[in-house]
Coordinates of C-alpha atoms in Angstrom, one line a residue:
X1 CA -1.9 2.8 32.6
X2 CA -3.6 -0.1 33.7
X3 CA -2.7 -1.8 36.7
X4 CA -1.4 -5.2 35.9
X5 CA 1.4 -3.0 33.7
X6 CA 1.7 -0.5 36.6
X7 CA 2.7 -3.0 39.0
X8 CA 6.0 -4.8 39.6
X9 CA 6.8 -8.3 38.2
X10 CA 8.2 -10.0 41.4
X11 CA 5.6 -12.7 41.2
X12 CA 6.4 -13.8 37.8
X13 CA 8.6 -17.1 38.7
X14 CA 5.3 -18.6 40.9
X15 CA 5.4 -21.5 37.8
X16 CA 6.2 -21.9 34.8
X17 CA 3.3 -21.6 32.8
X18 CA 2.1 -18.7 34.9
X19 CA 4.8 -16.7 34.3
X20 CA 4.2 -17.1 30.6
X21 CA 0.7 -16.2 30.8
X22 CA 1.4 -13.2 32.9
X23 CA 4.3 -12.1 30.3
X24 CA 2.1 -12.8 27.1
X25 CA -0.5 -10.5 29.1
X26 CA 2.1 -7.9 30.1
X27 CA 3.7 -7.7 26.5
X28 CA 0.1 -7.5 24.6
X29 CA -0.5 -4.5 26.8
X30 CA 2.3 -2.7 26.5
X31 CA 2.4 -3.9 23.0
X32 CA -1.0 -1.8 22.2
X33 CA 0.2 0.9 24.1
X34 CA 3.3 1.6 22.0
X35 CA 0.9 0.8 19.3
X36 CA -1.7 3.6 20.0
X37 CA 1.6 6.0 20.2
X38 CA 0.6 8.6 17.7
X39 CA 3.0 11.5 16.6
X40 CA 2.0 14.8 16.6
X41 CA 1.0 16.3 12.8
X42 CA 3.2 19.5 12.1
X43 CA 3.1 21.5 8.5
X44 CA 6.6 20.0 7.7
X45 CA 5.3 16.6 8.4
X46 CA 4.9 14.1 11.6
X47 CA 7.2 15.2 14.7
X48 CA 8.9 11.9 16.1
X49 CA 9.8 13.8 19.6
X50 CA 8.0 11.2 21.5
X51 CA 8.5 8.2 19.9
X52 CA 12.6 8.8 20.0
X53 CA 12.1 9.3 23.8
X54 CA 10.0 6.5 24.1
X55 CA 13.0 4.5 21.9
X56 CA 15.9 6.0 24.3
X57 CA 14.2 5.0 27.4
X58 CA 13.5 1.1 25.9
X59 CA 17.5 1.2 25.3
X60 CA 18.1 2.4 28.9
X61 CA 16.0 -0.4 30.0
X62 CA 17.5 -3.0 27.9
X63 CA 21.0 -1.8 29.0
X64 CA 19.9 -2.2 32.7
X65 CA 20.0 1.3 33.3
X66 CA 17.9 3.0 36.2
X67 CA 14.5 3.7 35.6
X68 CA 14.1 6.8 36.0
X69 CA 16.1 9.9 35.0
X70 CA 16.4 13.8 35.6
X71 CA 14.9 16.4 33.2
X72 CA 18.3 18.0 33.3
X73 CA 20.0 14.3 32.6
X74 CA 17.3 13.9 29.5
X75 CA 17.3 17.4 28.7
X76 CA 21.5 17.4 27.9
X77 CA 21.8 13.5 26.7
X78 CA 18.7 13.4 24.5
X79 CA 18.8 17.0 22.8
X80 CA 21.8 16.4 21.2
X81 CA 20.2 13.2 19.9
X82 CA 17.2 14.7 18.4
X83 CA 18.7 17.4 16.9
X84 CA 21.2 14.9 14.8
X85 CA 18.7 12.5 14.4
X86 CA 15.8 14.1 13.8
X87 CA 16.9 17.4 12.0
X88 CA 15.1 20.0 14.9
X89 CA 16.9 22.9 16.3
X90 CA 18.9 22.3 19.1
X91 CA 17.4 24.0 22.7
X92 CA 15.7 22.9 25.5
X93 CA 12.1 23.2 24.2
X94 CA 12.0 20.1 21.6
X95 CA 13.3 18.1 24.3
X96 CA 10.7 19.8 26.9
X97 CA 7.7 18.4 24.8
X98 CA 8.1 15.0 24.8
X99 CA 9.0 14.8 28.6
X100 CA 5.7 16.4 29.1
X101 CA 3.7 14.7 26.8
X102 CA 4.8 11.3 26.5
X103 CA 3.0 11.1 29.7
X104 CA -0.1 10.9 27.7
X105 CA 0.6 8.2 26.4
X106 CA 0.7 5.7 30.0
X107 CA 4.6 5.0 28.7
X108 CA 5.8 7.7 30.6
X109 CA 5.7 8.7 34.4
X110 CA 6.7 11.9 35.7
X111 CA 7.3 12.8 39.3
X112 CA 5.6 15.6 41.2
X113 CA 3.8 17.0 37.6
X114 CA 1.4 18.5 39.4
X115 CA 3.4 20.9 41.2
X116 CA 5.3 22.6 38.1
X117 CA 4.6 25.8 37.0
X118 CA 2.3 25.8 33.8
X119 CA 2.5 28.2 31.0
X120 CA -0.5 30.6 30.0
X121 CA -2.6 28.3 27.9
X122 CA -1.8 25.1 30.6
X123 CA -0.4 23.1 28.0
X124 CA 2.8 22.0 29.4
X125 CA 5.1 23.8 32.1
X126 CA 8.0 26.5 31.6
X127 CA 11.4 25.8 31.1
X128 CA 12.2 27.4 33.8
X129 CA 9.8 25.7 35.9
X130 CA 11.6 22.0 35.1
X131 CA 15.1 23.3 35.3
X132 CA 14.5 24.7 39.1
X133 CA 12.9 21.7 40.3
X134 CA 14.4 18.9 37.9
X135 CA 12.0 16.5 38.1
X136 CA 12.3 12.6 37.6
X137 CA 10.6 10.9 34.7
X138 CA 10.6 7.4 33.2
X139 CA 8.6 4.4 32.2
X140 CA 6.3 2.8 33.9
X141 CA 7.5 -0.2 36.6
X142 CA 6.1 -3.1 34.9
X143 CA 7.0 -1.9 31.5
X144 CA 10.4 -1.1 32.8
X145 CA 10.8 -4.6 34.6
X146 CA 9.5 -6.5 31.5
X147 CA 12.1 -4.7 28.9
X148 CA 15.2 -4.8 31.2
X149 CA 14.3 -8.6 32.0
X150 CA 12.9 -10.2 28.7
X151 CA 15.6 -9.1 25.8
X152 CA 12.9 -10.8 23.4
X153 CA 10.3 -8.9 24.2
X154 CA 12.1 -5.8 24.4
X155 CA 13.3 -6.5 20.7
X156 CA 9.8 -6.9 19.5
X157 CA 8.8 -3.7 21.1
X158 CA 12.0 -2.1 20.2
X159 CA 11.3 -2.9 16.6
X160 CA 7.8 -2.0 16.4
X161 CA 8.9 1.7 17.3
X162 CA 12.0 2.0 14.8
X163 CA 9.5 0.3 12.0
X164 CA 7.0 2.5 12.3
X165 CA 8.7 6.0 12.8
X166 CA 12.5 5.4 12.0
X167 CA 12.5 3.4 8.6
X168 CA 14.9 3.6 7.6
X169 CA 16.9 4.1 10.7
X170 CA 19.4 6.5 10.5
X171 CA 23.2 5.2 10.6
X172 CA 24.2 5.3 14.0
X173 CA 20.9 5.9 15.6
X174 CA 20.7 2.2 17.2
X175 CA 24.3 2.3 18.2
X176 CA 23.3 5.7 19.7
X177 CA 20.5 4.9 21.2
X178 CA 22.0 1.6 23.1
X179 CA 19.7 -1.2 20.9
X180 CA 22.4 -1.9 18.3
X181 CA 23.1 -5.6 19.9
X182 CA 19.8 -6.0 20.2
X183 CA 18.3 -5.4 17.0
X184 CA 21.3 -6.6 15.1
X185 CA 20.1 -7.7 11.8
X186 CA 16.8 -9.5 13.6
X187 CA 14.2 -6.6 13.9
X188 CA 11.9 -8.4 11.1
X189 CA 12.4 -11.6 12.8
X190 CA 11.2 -10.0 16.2
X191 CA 8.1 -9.1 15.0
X192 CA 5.3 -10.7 15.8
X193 CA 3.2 -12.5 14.6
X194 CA 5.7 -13.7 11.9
X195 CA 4.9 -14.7 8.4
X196 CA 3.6 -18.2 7.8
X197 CA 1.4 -18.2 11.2
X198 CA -1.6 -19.4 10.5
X199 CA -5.0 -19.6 12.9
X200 CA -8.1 -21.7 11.7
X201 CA -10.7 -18.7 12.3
X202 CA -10.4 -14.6 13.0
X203 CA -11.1 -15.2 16.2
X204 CA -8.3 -17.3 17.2
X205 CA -6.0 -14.3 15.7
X206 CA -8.0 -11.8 17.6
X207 CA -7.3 -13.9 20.6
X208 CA -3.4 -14.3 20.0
X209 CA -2.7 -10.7 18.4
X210 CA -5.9 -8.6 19.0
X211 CA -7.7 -7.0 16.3
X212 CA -11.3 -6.7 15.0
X213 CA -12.3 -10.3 14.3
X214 CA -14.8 -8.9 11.0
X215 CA -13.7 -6.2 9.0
X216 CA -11.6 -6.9 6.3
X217 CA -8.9 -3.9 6.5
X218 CA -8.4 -3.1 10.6
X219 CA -5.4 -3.1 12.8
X220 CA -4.2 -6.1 15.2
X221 CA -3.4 -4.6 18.6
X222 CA -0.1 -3.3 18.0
X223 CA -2.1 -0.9 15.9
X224 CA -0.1 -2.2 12.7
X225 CA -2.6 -2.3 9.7
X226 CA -3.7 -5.7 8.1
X227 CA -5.9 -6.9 5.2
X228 CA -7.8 -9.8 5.1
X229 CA -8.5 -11.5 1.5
X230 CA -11.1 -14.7 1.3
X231 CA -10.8 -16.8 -1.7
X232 CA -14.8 -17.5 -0.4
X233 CA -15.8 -13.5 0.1
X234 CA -17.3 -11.4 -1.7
X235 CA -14.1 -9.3 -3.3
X236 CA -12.8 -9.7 -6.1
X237 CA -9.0 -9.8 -4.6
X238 CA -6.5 -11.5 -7.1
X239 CA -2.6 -11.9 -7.9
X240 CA -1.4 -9.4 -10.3
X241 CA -0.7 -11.7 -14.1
X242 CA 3.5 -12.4 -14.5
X243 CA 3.8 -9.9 -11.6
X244 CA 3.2 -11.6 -8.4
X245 CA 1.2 -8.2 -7.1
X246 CA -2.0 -8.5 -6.0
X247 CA -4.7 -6.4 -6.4
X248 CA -7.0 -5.9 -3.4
X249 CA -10.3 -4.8 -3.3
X250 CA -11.4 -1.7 -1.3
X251 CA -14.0 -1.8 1.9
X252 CA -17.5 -1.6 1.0
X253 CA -20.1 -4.1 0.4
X254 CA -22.3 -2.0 -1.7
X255 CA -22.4 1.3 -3.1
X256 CA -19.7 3.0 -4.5
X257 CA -16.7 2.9 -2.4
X258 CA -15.7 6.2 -0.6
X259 CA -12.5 7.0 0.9
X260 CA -13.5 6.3 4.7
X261 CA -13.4 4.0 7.0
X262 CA -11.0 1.3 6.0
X263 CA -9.8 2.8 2.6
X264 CA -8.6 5.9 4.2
X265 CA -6.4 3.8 6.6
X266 CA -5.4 2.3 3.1
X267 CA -4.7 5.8 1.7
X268 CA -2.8 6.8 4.8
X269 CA -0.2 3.6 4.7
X270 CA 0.1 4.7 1.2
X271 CA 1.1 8.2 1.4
X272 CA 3.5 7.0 4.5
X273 CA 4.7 4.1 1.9
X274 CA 4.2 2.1 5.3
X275 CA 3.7 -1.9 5.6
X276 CA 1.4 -4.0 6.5
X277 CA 0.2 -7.4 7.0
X278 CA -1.6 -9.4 4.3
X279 CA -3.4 -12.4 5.7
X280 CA -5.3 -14.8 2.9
X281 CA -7.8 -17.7 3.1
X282 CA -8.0 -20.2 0.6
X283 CA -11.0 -22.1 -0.6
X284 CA -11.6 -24.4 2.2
X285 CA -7.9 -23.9 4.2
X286 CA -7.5 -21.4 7.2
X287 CA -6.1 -17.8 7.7
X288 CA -2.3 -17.1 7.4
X289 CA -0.1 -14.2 7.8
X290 CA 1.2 -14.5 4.3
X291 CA 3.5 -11.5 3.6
X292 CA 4.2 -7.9 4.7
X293 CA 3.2 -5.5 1.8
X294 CA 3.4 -2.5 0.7
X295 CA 0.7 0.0 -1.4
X296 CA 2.6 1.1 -4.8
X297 CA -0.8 2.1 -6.4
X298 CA -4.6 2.4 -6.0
X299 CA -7.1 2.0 -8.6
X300 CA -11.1 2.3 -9.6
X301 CA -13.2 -0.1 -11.3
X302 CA -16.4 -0.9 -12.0
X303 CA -17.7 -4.1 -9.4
X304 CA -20.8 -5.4 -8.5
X305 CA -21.6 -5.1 -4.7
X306 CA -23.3 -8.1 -2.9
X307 CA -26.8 -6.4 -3.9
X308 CA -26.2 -7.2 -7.2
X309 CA -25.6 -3.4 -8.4
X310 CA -23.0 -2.2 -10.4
X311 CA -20.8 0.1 -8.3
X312 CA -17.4 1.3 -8.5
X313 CA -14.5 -0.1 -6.5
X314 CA -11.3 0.4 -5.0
X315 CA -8.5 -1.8 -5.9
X316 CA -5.1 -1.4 -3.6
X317 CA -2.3 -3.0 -5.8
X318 CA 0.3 -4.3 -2.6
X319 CA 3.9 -5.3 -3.4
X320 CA 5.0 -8.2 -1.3
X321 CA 7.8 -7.3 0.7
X322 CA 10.8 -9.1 2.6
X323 CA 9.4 -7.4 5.7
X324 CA 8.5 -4.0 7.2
X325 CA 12.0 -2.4 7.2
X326 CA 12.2 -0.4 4.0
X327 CA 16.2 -1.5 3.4
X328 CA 15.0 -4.8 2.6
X329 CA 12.4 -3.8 -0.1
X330 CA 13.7 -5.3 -3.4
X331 CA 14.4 -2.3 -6.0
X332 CA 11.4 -3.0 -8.4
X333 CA 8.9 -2.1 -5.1
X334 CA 11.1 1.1 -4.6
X335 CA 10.7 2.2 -8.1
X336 CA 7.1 1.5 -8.1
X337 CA 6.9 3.7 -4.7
X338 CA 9.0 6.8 -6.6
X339 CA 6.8 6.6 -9.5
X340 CA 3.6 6.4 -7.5
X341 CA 2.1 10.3 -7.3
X342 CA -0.8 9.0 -4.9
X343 CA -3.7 9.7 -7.5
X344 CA -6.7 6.8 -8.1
X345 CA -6.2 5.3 -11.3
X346 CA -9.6 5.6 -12.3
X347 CA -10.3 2.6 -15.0
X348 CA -14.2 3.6 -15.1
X349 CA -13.3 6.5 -17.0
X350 CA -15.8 7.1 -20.3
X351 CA -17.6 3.7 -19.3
X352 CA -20.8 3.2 -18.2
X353 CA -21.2 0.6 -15.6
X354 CA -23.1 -2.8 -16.4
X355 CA -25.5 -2.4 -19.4
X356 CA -28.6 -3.9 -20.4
X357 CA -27.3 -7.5 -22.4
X358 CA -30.9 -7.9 -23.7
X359 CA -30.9 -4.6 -25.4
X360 CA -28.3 -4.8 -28.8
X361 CA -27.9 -1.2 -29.0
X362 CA -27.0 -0.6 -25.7
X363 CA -24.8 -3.7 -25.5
X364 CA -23.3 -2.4 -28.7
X365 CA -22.9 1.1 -27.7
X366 CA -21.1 -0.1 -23.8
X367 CA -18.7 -2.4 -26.4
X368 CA -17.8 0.4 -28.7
X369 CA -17.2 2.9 -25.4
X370 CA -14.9 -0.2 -23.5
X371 CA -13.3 -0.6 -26.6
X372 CA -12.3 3.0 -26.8
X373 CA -10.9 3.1 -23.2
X374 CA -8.8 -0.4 -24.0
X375 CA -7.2 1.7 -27.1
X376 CA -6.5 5.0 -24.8
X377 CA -4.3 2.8 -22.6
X378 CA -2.8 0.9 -25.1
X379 CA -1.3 4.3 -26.8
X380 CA 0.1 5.3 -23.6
X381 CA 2.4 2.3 -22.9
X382 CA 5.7 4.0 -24.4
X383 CA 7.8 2.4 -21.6
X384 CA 8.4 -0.8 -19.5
X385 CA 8.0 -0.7 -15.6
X386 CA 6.1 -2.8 -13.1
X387 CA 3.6 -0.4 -12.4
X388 CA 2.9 0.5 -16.3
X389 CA 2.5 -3.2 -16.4
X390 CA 0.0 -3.2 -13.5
X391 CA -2.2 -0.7 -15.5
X392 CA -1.4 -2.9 -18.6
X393 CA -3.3 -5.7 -16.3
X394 CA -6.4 -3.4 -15.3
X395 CA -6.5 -1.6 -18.4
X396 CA -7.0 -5.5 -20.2
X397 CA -10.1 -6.1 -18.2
X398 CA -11.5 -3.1 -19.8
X399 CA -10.6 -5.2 -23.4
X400 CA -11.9 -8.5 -22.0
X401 CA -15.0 -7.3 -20.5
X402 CA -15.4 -6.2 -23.9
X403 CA -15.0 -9.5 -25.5
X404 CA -17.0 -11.0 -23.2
X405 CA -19.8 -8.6 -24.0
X406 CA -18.9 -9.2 -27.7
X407 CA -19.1 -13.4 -26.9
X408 CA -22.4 -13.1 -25.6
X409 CA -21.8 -16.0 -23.5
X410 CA -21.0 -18.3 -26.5
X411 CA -17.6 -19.5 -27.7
X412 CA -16.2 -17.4 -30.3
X413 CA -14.6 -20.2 -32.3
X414 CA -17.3 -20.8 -35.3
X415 CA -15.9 -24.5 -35.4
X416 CA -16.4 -25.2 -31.8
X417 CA -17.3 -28.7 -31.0
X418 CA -19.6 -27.6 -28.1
X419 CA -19.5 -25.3 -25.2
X420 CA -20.3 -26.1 -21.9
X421 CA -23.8 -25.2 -20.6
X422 CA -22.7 -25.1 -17.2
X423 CA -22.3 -21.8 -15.1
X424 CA -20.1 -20.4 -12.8
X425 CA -20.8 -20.3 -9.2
X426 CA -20.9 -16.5 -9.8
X427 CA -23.4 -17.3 -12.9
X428 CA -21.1 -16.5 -15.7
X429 CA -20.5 -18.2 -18.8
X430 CA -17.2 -20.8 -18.7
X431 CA -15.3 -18.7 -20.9
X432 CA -11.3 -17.1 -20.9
X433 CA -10.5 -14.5 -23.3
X434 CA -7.4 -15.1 -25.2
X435 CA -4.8 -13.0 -26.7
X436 CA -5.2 -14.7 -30.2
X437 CA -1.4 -13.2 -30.7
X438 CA 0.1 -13.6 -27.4
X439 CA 1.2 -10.2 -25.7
X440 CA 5.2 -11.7 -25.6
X441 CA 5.0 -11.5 -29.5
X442 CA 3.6 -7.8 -30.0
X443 CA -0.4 -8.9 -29.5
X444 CA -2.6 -6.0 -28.5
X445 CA -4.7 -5.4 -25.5
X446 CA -7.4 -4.3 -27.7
X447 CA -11.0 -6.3 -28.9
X448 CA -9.8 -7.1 -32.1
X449 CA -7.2 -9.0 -31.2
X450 CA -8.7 -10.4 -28.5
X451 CA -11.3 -13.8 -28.2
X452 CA -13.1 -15.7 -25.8
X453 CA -13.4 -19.3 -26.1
X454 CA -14.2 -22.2 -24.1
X455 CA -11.6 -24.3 -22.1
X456 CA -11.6 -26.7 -25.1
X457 CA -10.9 -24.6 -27.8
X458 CA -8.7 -22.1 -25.6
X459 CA -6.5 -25.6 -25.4
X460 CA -6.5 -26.4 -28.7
X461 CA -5.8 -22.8 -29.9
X462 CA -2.3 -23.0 -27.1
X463 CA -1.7 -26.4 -27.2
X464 CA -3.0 -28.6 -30.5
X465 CA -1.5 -29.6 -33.7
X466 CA -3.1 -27.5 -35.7
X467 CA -2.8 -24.5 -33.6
X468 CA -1.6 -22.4 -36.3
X469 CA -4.6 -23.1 -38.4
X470 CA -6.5 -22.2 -35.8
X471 CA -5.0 -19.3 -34.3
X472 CA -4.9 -17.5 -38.1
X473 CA -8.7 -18.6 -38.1
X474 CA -9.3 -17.3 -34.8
X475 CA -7.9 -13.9 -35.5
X476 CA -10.0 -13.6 -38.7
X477 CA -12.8 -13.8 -36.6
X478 CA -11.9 -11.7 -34.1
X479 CA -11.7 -8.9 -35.8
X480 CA -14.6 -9.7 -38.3
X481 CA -16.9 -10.0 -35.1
X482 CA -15.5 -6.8 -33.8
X483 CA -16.0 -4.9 -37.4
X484 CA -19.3 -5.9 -36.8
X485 CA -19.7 -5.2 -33.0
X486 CA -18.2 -1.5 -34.2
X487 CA -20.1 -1.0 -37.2
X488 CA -23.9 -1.4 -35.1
X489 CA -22.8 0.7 -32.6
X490 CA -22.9 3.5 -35.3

């Protein structure tokens, strides 16, 4: 552990604004200790012996207890504890592991380690090698002064550990554990940072919270993953239509995204149905900490990387959440997490990516194939939930990329008055497809039901007086330009 935690915090009253500089400094380092506190993987899943150790000696400290503690005091008070609270056998030897290991960790101090009797592969030392000489053991002294002192910053600590490996906690375990008053019913609000902070550029959050000051999916310093989204990058990140989801595009600049680096963090909170923070720019505003979230789904399209080539993508489909404890996660989220089997979605399936535009037959040939994949999902949708409407969503941009294809880059409305020459920033044509009969009424996700028009027509198809005219027109060409999109492409 590094020395400014290792020593004592009698100096902290020189002034004011010292102290608080000396506490922020304190706190971020123990903060990214606790954060780096990984638990050991076991075939019946992660074993929480040292974090619950770690949690009963933060409620000792909070409860101005002393700060350190026989094996025989831990072995009797905390092996009962584990074995109701984490479901292991009762006996010395799951209590014997963490005592040892914690130490690891720089959270944990044990007296005279050196001189205990090891066992034959030097891993840790024999039972009855701790029960002769009963060693003390504890935490640190300036981790230990900062919790028993600074109730605020023992609570954000406190509920950084249950969060992350007792979410849930179990009824009774906080009562048990001595941190009942002082987590009661604030552990979101003791986290930190808090949602709504916002920071003019990464680096001021690195220099507040830690954390890479680049990539867009990393960890701040309390090791608690976060995802970055630019309205001014290069992803394509975007709310979810009528859901208030958003979709969030994988890490990977170019080539086809692999499940590495940041993705497989991704894929981890996932499969641990785990929060984390989403942060979002918008065009020409600065960085907030907009919402804890939560992955119900992950999906594969076909992108473009910043090198121009078509490539497929990741998309993460995170559910907004209250904040990181899992009992205030409102019951659609919880469904969608239930229903989620941890597979990629994969909406690149049977379609080939981009497509020469110049070349009718191949244009033709990538409509009929999108067109095909639009109709596959369409027959599946036999039921109602937010995650069948979340393919519903990805599934239509395999119908609209379609019409957009079909469009080639003209309004579809034969009467149009004129449509804009003007591009997109990204190039593209100023077009929206349009469900000619809306989706509310029974409208398909398909092409032929489907049109793209320009932001003219598009009005005066929703909102004109003679939008029934127009929309019965409207559909007549849609499907007649589609009979003949079909038809060519054999």
């Amino acid at each position: 552990m590094d020395a400014v935690m290792s020593e004592p915090c009698a100096e902290m009253g020189a002034g004011l604004s010292t102290r608080k500089v000396l506490m922020s400094a304190l706190e971020a380092e123990l903060m990214g200790l606790v954060g780096a506190l990984t638990p050991a993987n076991r075939i019946e899943g992660r074993a929480l012996h040292r974090p619950f150790l770690l949690l009963w000696a933060i409620g000792k400290a909070v409860q101005g207890e002393i700060r350190e503690h026989r094996w025989s005091t831990v072995r009797d008070t905390v092996g009962p504890l584990m074995t109701t609270y984490l479901d292991v056998p009762p006996g010395a030897d799951q209590v014997l592991y963490p005592f040892w290991h914690l130490k690891t960790s720089d959270l944990w101090e044990l007296a005279d380690a050196d001189g205990l009797t090891l066992t034959s592969n030097g891993r840790r030392p024999t039972l009855s090698a701790l029960n002769a000489s009963d060693p003390a053991a504890g935490l640190p002294q300036g981790a230990y002064a900062l919790l028993s002192t600074e109730p605020e910053i023992a609570a954000r600590v406190a509920s950084h550990v249950v969060s992350t490996f007792f979410n849930p906690p179990p009824a009774g375990l906080l009562e048990d554990l001595g941190l009942a008053d002082l987590l009661a019913e604030r552990m979101g609000d003791a986290l930190r940072p808090q949602v709504g902070e916002s920071f003019p550029n990464r680096n001021a959050i690195s220099d507040v919270y830690g954390g890479n000051r680049v990539m867009g999916i990393t960890p701040l310093r309390d090791r608690t993953l976060s995802v970055y989204s630019d309205d001014e990058g290069p992803y394509q990140d975007a709310p979810i239509n009528e859901i208030g989801w958003i979709g969030y595009t994988g890490d990977g600049l170019t080539g086809h995204q692999r499940m590495v680096s940041g993705n497989r963090s991704m894929e981890a909170y996932q499969e641990q149905q785990r929060a984390l923070r989403y942060w979002h720019k918008p065009d020409g505003g600065q960085w907030s900490f907009e919402s804890w979230v939560v992955i119900v789904q992950v999906r594969q399209r076909w992108g473009v990387g910043t090198d121009g080539a078509a490539r497929r993508e990741f998309v993460w489909v995170l559910a907004p959440v209250p904040s990181p404890l899992r009992d205030t996660w409102p019951v659609e989220v919880l469904e969608a997490l239930a229903e989620d089997d941890g597979t990629v979605h994969d909406d690149t399936e049977g379609i080939p990516a981009g497509g020469d535009a110049s070349n009718a037959s191949s244009s033709r040939e990538r409509y009929r194939r999108l067109t095909a994949a639009a109709r596959r999902t369409a027959d599946r949708r036999t039921r109602r939930s937010r995650l069948v409407e979340v393919e519903r969503y990805y599934r239509s941009v395999t119908a609209r990329e379609a019409v957009m294809l079909r469009s080639q880059d003209k309004c579809e409305n034969r009467d149009c008055p004129g449509h804009p020459e003007e591009r997109t920033d990204a190039g593209a044509a100023i077009l929206e497809v349009d469900h000619v009969n809306p989706l509310a009424r029974g409208g398909a996700d398909t092409p032929e039901s489907m049109i793209a028009l320009c932001p003219n027509c598009h009005a005066l198809k929703t909102r004109g007086r003679n939008r029934k005219r127009l929309q019965t027109a409207l559909l007549k060409t849609a499907r007649l330009r589609h009979e003949e999109f079909m038809s060519a492409a054999g």
